[in-house]
Coordinates of C-alpha atoms in Angstrom, one line a residue:
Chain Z
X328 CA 0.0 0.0 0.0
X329 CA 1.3 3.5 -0.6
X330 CA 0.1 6.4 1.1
X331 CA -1.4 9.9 -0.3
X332 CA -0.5 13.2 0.8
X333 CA -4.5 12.8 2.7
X334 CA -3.3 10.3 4.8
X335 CA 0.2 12.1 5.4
X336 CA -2.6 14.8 6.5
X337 CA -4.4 12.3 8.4
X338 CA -0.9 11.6 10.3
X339 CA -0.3 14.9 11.4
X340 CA -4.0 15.2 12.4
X341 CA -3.8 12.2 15.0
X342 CA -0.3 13.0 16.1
X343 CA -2.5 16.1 17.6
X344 CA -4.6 14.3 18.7
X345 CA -2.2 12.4 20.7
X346 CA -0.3 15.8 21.7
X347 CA -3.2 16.7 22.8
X348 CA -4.1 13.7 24.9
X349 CA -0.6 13.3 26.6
X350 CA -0.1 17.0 26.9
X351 CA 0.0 16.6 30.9
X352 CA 2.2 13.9 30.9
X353 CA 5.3 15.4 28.5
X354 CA 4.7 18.3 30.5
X355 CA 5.3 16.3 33.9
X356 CA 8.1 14.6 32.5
X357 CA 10.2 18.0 31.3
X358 CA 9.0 19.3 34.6
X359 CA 11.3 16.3 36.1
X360 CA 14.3 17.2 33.8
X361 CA 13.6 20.7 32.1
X362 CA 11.3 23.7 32.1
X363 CA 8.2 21.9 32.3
X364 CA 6.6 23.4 28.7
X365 CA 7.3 20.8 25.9
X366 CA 3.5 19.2 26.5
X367 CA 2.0 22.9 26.3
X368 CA 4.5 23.6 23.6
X369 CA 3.9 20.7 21.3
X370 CA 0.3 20.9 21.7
X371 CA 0.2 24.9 21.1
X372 CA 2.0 23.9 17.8
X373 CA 0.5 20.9 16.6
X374 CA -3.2 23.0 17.3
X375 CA -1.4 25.5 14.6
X376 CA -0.8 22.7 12.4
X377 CA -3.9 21.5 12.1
X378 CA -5.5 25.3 12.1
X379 CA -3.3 25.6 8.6
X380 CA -3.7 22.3 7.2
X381 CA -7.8 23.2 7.4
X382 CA -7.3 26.4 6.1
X383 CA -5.0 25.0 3.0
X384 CA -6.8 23.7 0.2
X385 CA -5.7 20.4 0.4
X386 CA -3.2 19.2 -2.6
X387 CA -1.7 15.7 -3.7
X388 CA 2.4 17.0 -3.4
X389 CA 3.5 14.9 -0.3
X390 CA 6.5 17.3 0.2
X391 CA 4.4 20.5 0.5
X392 CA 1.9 19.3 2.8
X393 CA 4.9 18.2 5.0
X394 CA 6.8 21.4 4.8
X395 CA 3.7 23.3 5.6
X396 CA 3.5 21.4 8.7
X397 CA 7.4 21.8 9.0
X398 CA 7.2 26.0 8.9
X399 CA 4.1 25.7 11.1
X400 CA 6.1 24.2 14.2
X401 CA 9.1 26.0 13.3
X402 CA 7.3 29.6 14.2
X403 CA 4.7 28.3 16.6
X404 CA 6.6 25.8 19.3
X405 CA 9.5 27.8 20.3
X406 CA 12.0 26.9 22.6
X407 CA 14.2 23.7 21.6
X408 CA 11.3 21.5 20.1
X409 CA 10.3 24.0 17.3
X410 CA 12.9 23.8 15.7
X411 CA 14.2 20.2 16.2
X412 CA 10.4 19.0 15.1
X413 CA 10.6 21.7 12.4
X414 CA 13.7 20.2 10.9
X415 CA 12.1 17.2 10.9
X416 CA 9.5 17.5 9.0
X417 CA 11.3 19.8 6.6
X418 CA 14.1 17.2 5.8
X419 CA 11.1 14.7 5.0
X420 CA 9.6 17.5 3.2
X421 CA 12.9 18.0 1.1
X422 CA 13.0 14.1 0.4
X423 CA 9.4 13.8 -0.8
X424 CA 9.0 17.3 -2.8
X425 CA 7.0 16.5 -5.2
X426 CA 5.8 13.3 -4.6
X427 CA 2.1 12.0 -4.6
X428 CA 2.7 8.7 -3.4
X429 CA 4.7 7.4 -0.9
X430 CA 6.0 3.2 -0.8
X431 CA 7.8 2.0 2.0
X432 CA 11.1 2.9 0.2
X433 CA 9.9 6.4 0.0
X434 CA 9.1 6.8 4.0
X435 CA 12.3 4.8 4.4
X436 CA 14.2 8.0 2.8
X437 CA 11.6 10.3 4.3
X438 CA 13.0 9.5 8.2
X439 CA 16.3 9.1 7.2
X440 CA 16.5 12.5 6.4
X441 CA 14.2 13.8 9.3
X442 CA 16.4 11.8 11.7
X443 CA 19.8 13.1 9.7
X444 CA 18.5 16.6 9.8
X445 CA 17.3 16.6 13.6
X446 CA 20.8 15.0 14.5
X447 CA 22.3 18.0 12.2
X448 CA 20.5 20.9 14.0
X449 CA 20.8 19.1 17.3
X450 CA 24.0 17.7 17.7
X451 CA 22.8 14.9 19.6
X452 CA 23.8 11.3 19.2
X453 CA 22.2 7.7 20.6
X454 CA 22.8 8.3 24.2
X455 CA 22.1 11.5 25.2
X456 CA 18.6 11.6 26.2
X457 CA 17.0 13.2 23.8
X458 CA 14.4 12.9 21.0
X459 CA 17.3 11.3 19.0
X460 CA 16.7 8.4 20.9
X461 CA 13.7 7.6 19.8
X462 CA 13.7 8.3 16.2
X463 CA 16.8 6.5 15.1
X464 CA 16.2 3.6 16.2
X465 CA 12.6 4.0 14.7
X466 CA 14.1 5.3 11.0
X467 CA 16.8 2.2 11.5
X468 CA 13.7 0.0 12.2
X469 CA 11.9 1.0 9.2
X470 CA 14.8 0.6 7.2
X471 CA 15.7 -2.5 7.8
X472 CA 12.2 -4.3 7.8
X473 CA 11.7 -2.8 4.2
X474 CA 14.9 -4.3 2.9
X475 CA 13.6 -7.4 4.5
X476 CA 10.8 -7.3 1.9
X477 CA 8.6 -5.8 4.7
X478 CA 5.3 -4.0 3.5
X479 CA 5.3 -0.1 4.2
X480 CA 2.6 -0.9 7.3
X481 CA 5.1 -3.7 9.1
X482 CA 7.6 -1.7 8.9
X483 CA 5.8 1.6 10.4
X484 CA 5.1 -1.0 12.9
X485 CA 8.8 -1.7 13.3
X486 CA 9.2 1.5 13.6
X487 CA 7.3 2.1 16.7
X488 CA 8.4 -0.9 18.3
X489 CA 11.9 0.2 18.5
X490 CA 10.6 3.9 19.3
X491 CA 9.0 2.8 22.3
X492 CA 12.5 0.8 23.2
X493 CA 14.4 3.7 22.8
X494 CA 11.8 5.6 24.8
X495 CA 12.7 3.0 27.9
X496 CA 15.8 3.2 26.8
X497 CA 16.1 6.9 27.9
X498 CA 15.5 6.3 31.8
X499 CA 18.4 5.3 32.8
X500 CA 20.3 7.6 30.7
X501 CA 22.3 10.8 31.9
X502 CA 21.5 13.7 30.0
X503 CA 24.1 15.0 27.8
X504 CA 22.3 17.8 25.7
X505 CA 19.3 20.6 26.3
X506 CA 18.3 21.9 29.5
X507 CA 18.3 18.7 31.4
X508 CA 22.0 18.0 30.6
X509 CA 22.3 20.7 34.0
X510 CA 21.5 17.9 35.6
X511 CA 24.1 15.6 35.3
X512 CA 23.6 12.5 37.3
X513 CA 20.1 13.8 38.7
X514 CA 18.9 13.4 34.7
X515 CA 18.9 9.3 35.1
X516 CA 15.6 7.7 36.2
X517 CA 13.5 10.2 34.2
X518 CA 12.2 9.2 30.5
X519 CA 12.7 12.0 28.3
X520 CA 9.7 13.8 27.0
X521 CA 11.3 14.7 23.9
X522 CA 12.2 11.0 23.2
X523 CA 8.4 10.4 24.3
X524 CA 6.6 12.5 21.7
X525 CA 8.5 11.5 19.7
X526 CA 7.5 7.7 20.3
X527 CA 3.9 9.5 19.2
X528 CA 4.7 10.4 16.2
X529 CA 5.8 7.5 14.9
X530 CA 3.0 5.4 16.9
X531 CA 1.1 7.5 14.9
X532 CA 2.1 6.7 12.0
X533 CA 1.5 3.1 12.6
X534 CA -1.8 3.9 13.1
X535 CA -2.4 6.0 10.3
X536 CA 0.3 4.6 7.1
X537 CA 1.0 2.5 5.3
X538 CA -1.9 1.5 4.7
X539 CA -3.1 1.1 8.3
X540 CA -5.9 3.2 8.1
X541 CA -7.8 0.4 5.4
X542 CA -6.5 -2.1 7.5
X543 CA -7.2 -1.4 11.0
X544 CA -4.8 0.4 13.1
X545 CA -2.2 -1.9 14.7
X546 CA -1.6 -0.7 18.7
X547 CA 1.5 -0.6 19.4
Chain B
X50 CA 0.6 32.4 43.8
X51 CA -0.8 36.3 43.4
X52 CA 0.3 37.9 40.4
X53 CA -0.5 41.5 38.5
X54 CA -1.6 39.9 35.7
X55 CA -5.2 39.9 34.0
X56 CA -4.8 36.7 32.3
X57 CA -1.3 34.2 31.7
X58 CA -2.2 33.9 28.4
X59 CA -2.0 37.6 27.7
X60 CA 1.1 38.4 29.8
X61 CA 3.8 39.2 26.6
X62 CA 1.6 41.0 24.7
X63 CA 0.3 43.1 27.2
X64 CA 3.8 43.7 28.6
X65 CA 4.7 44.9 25.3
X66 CA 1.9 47.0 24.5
X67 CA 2.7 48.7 28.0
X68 CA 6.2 49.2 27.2
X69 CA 5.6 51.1 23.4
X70 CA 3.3 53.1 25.4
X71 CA 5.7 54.2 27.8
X72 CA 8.8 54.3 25.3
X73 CA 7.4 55.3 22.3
X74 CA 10.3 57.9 21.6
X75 CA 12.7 55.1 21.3
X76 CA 11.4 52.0 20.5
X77 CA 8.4 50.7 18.2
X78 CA 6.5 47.1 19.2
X79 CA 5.1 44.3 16.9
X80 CA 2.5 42.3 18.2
X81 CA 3.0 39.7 15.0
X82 CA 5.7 38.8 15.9
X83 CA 6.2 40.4 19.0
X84 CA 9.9 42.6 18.3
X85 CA 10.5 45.3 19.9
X86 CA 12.4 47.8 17.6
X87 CA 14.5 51.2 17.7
X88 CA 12.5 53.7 16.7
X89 CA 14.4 55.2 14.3
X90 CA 15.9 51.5 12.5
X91 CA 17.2 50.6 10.5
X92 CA 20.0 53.0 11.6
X93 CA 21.7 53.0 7.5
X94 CA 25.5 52.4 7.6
X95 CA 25.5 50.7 11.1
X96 CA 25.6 47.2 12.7
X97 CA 22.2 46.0 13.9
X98 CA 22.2 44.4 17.0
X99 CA 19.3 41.7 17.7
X100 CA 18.7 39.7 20.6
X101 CA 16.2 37.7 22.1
X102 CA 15.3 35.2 24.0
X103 CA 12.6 34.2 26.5
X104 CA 9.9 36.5 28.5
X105 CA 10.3 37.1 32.1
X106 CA 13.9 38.4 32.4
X107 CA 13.0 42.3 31.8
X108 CA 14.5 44.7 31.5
X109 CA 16.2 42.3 29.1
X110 CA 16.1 42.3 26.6
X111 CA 13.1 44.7 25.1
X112 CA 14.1 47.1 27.9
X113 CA 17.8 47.7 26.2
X114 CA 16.9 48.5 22.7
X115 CA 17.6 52.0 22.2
X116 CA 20.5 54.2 20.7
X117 CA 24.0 52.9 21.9
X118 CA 22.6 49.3 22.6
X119 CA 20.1 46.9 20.5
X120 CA 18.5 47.6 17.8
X121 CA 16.2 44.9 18.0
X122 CA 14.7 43.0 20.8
X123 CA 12.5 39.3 20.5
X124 CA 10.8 38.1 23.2
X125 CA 9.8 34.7 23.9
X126 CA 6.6 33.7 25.7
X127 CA 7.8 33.3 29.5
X128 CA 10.8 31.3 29.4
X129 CA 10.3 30.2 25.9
X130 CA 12.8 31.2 22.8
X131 CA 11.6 33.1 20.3
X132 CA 11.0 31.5 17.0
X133 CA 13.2 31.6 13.6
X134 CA 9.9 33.8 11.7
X135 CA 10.3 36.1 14.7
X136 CA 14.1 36.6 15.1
X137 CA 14.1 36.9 10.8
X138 CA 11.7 39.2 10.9
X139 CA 13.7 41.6 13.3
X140 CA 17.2 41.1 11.7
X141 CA 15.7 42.3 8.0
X142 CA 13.5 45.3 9.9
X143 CA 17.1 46.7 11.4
X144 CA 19.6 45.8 8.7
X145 CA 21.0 48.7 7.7
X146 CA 23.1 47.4 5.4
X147 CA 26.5 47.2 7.3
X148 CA 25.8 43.3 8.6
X149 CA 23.4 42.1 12.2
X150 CA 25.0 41.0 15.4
X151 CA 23.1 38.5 16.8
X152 CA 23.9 38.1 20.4
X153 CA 22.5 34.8 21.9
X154 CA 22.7 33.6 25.3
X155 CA 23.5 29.9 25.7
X156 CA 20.9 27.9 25.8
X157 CA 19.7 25.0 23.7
X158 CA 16.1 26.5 22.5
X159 CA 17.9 29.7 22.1
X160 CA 20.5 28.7 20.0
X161 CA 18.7 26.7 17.6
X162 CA 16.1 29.2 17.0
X163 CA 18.9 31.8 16.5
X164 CA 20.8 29.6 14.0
X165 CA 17.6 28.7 11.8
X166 CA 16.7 32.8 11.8
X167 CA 20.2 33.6 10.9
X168 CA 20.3 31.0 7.6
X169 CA 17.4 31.9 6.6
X170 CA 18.3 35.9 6.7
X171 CA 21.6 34.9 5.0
X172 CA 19.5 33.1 2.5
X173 CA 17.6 36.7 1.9
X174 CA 21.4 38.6 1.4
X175 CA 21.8 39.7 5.2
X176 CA 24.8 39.4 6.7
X177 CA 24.9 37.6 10.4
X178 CA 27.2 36.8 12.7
X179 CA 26.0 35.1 16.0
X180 CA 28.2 35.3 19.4
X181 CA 27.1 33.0 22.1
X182 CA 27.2 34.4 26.2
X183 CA 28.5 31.6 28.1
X184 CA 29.5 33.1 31.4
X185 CA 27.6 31.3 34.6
X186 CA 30.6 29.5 36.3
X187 CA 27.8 27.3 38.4
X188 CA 27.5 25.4 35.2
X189 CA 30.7 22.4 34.5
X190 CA 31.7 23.1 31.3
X191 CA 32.0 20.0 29.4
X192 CA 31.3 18.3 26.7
X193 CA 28.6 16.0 28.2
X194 CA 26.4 19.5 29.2
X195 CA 25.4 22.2 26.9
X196 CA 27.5 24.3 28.6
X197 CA 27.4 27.1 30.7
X198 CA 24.5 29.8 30.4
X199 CA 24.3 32.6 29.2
X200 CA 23.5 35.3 32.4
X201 CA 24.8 38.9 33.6
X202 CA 27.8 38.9 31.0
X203 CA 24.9 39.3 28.3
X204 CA 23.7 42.8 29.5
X205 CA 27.3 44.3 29.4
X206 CA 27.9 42.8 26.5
X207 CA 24.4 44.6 24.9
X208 CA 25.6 47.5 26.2
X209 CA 29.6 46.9 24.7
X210 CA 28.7 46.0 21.5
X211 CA 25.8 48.4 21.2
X212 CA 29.0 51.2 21.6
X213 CA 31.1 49.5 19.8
X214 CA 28.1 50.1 16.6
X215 CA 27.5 53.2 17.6
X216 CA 31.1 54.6 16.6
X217 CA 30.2 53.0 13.4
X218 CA 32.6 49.8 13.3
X219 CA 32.4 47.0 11.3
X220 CA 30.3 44.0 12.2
X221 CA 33.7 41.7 12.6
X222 CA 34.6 44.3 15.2
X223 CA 31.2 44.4 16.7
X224 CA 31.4 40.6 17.2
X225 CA 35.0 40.4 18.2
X226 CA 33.7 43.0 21.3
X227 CA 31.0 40.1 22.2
X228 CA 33.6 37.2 22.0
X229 CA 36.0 39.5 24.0
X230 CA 33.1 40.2 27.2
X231 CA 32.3 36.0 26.8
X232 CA 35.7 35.6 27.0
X233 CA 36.6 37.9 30.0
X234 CA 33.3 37.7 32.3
X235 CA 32.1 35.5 34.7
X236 CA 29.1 35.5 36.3
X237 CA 27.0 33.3 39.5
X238 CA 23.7 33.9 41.0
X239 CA 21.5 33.0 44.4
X240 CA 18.0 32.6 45.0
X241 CA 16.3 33.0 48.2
X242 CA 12.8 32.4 46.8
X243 CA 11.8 30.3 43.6
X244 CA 10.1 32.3 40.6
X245 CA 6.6 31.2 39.6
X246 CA 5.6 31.6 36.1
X247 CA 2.5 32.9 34.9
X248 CA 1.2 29.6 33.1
X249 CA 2.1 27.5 36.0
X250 CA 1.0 29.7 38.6
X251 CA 3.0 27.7 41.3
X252 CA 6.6 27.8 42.5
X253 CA 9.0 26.3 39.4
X254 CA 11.0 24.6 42.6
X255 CA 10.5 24.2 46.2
X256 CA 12.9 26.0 48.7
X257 CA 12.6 26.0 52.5
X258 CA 11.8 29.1 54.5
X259 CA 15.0 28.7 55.9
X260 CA 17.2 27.8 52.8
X261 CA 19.0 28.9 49.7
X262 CA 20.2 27.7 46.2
X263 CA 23.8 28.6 45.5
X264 CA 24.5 29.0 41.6
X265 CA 21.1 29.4 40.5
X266 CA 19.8 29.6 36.7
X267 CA 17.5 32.6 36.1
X268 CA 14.8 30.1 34.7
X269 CA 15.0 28.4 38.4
X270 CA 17.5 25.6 37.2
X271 CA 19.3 24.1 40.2
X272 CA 22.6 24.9 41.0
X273 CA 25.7 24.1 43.1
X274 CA 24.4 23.8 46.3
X275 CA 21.6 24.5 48.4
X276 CA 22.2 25.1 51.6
X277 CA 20.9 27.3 55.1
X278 CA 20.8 30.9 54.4
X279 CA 23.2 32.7 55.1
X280 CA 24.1 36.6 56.0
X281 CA 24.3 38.6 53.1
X282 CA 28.4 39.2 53.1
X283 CA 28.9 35.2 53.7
X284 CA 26.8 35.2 50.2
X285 CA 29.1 37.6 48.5
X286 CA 31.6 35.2 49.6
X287 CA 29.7 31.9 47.9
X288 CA 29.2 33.7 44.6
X289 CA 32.5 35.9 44.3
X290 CA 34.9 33.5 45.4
X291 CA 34.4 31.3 42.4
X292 CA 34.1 34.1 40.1
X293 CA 37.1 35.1 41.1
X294 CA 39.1 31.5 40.8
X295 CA 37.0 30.8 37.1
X296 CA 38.4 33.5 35.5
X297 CA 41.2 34.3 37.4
X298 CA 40.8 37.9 38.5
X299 CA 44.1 38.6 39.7
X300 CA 45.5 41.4 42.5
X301 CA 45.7 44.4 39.7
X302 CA 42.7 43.5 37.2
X303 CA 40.8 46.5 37.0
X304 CA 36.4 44.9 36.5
X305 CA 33.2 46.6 35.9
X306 CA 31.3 45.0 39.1
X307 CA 27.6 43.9 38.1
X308 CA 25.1 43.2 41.5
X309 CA 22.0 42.1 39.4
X310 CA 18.9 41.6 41.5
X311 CA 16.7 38.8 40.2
X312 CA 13.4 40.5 40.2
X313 CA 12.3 39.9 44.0
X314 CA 15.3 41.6 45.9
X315 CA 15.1 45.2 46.7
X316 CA 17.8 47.8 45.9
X317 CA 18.7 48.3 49.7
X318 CA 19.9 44.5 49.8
X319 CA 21.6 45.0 46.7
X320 CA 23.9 47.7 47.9
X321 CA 23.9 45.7 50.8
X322 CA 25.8 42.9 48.3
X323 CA 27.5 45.6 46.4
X324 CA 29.3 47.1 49.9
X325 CA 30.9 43.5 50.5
X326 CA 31.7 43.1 46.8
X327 CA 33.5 45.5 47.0
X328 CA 35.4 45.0 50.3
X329 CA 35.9 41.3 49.1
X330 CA 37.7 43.0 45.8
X331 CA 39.7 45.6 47.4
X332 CA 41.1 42.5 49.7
X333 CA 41.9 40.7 46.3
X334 CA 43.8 43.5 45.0
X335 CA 41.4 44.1 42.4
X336 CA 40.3 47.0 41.6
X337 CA 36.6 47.6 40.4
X338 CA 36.9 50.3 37.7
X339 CA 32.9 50.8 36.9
X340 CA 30.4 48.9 38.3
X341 CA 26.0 48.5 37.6
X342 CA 23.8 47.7 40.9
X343 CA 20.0 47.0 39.9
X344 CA 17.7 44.4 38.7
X345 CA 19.0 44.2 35.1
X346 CA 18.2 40.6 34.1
X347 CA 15.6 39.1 36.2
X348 CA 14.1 35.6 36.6
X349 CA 10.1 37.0 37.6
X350 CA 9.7 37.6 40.8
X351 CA 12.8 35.7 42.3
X352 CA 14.5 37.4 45.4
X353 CA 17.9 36.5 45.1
X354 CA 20.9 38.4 43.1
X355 CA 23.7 37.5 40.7
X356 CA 27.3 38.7 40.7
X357 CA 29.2 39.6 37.2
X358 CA 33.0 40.3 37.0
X359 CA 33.9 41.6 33.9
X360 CA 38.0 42.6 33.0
X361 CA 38.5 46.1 32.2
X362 CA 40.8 47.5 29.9
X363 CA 40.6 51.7 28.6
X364 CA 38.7 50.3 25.4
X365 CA 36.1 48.5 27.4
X366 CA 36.0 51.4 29.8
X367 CA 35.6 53.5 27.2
X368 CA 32.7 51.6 25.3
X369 CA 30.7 51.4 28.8
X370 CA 30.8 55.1 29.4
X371 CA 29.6 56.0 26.0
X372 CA 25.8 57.3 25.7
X373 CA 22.9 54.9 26.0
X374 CA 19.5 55.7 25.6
X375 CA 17.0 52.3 26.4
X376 CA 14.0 51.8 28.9
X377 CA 15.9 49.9 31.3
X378 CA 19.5 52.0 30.8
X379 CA 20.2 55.6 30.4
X380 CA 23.2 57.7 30.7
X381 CA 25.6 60.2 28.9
X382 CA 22.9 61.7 26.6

């Protein structure tokens, strides 16, 4: 199944919806390790998101739709998360410009170069507690379950498999980058919330591509 | 927690609206995006200087845009960077041609944000250069942190630079000013109370009656050390001391001495600091050559104060004595 740039809108729509549902909780969590604003943050943004994707008459170019929601973060979230999503979706915007139709290969190149682009602006690596943690693994895991001969939904569902890991994987960690990095040794036993929205997003997509949606959404 | 406030929500904007109000001979306020501007930008021939970051530390930064300082101001909601739209906006609306300074404390939201803006100006044909403040010794510096912040160092820097542009030099010159005041100050702060933001409405961190946090960030982040409070000239002693060793300051430096209340600390405490400071220097051999007592970069309503050393030489000196005309700094005009 390939996806349309309707449901790449229908992603973006539910990862909203999930903001907006686990607001408190990434809030709670940065309040542990941070400033205590990414759940108001992301959902402020991701509200914007879905404000302009009504108000844009919707078109079939994959790569607009996602640097629309790209730009949208970028001047709406603010403090680290703006632009780290915004980069995100503006790599995968770059990779799919243009595109109608998106195969698993497609996606695979897609999150490869949100994850490359995030790691860019960032400087973050595996390790140090950040949203990084989630999504490579997750673009890895997509990756490699599509060379296995995967369809574009198993390996969404790969994907968010080894999100959630990395998610887990966070805890224990000591915070090398952002705010909580202050820390030091006080970071460990607290799950990132960047890592954990992040883990949305692609849970989201799990839901929602690949052809999930005809399917029947596969929890995760 | 009691705030004069109508609603949290409408905190920035209202703030901003009551600032052009009161300032509207030298500065101009956007609402979308919020900037606060010169009035008279773009100044044609000279280095722009933009800064920004989030809400909650006025004066700074709206408050020091004015001739001799910034020439462009973005605020943040409370405690929140600005965005790359916002901080774009400003740098094209003061570009007078000669280049923009962007002068960026150091933190992570801040810094990204900053470094979208300032490709996507130099994608338009601006010229920027970006300068991070990194000066608050509670902070390791290491390569498994993101380093120290960015504190009091960034208001004399403003106020450097914002010379340094007004004589008309070139935005290399402007910037090497910035790198010189990162390089040569050093700063560390105390809180007795905790700030409470406007959205949260409660206390960002809990601190005893009868306690204090040694090395505080001015968004509440912990510090060194928290500990029973002490009299005010032991405090001096907790922050100086390793301002003094960071650096060094040695007997003979000549500083500009910087007691910064944090928003919740009245001026009579403050010279209260000051008059130690100053003892604690003079037993140093160091000699403070200009100094700046007031509640310059704030953290709400935190009581508490931060210390600044910065090394003077006759150029510095110079540059701080020059005329500034801002909301939140006035002299020599």
């Amino acid at each position: 199944m390939t996806d349309s740039a309707a449901d790449v809108a229908r992603w973006a729509r539910a990862f909203q919806a999930e903001i907006a549902e686990h607001r408190d909780r990434l809030t709670e969590l940065d309040a542990a390790i941070g400033d205590a604003d990414h759940g108001t943050n992301m959902d402020r943004g991701m509200r914007a998101v879905v404000a302009k994707l009504d108000a844009t008459p919707a078109g079939d170019d994959i790569g607009a739709l996602l640097k629309t929601v790209g730009m949208t973060l970028v001047s709406t979230v603010g403090g680290a998360s703006g632009p780290l999503y915004g980069t995100v979706f503006l790599r995968m915007a770059t990779a799919t410009a243009g595109r109608s139709e998106l195969d698993g290969d497609g996606w695979a190149a897609a999150l490869d170069a949100g994850v490359e682009g995030v790691q860019a602006r960032g400087k973050a690596v595996l390790g140090d507690k950040t949203m990084v943690d989630a999504l490579v693994p997750a673009a890895a895991a997509f990756r490699h379950a599509v060379e296995s001969g995967a369809t574009a939904g198993e390996a969404w569902h790969a994907a968010a498999v080894a999100a959630r890991a990395g998610v887990k994987a966070t805890v224990p960690m000591v915070a090398r980058k952002g705010r909580a990095s202050y820390l030091g040794e006080r970071s460990a036993g607290h799950q990132d919330p960047g890592a954990t929205s992040s883990y949305l997003l692609v849970h989201c997509g799990a839901e929602q591509l690949g052809g999930q949606a005809h399917s029947g959404a596969v929890r995760t | 927690m009691k705030k004069l406030i109508n609603a949290p929500e409408d905190v920035v904007r209202e703030e901003l609206e009551g600032l052009a109000l009161a300032h509207a001979g030298m500065v101009r306020v956007s609402l979308d995006p919020y900037m606060v501007v010169r009035a008279d930008a773009p100044v044609l021939g000279k280095v722009a200087l933009v800064s920004g970051g989030g809400s909650g530390h006025e004066p700074m930064h709206g408050g020091f845009v004015g001739a001799g300082m910034l020439d462009a101001a973005c605020p943040g909601e409370v405690f929140t960077s600005p965005t790359p739209d916002q901080i774009l906006a400003a740098t094209k609306a003061v570009d007078g041609g000669a280049g923009v300074l962007h002068i960026v404390k150091n933190y992570t939201g801040d810094i990204l944000n900053f470094e979208m803006a300032a490709e996507l100006a130099r994608e338009e044909g601006i010229e920027v250069e970006a300068v991070v403040v990194a000066d608050d010794v509670a902070v390791r510096d290491s390569l498994y942190t993101a380093g120290r912040r960015g504190v009091g160092a960034t208001v004399l820097a403003e106020k450097l630079c914002g010379a340094a542009a007004a004589e008309g030099r070139p935005l290399k010159e402007v910037a090497d000013v910035c790198r010189h005041v990162n390089d040569f100050a050093r700063s560390m702060g105390m809180a007795l109370t905790s700030c409470v933001t406007p959205s949260a409405g409660r206390p960002t961190f809990d601190l005893g009656e009868d306690e204090m946090e040694i090395g505080i960030g001015i968004h509440g982040e912990p510090g060194r050390e928290r500990m029973k409070v002490a009299p005010a000239d032991d405090i001096v002693a907790l922050l100086a001391g390793p301002v003094v060793e960071d650096l060094p300051f040695r007997a003979g430096d000549s500083v500009l001495a910087f007691v910064n209340g944090l928003g919740g600390t009245p001026l009579i405490e403050l010279y209260i600091v000051y008059r130690e400071l100053h003892r604690f220097l003079a037993g140093r051999g160091i000699l403070v050559g200009r100094n700046l007592v007031g509640s310059y970069i704030t953290s709400l309503e935190m009581a508490g104060c931060s210390i600044t050393l910065l090394k003077l030489d006759d150029e510095l000196a110079r540059l701080w004595d020059a005329p500034v005309v801002t909301p939140g700094l006035r002299w020599g005009a």
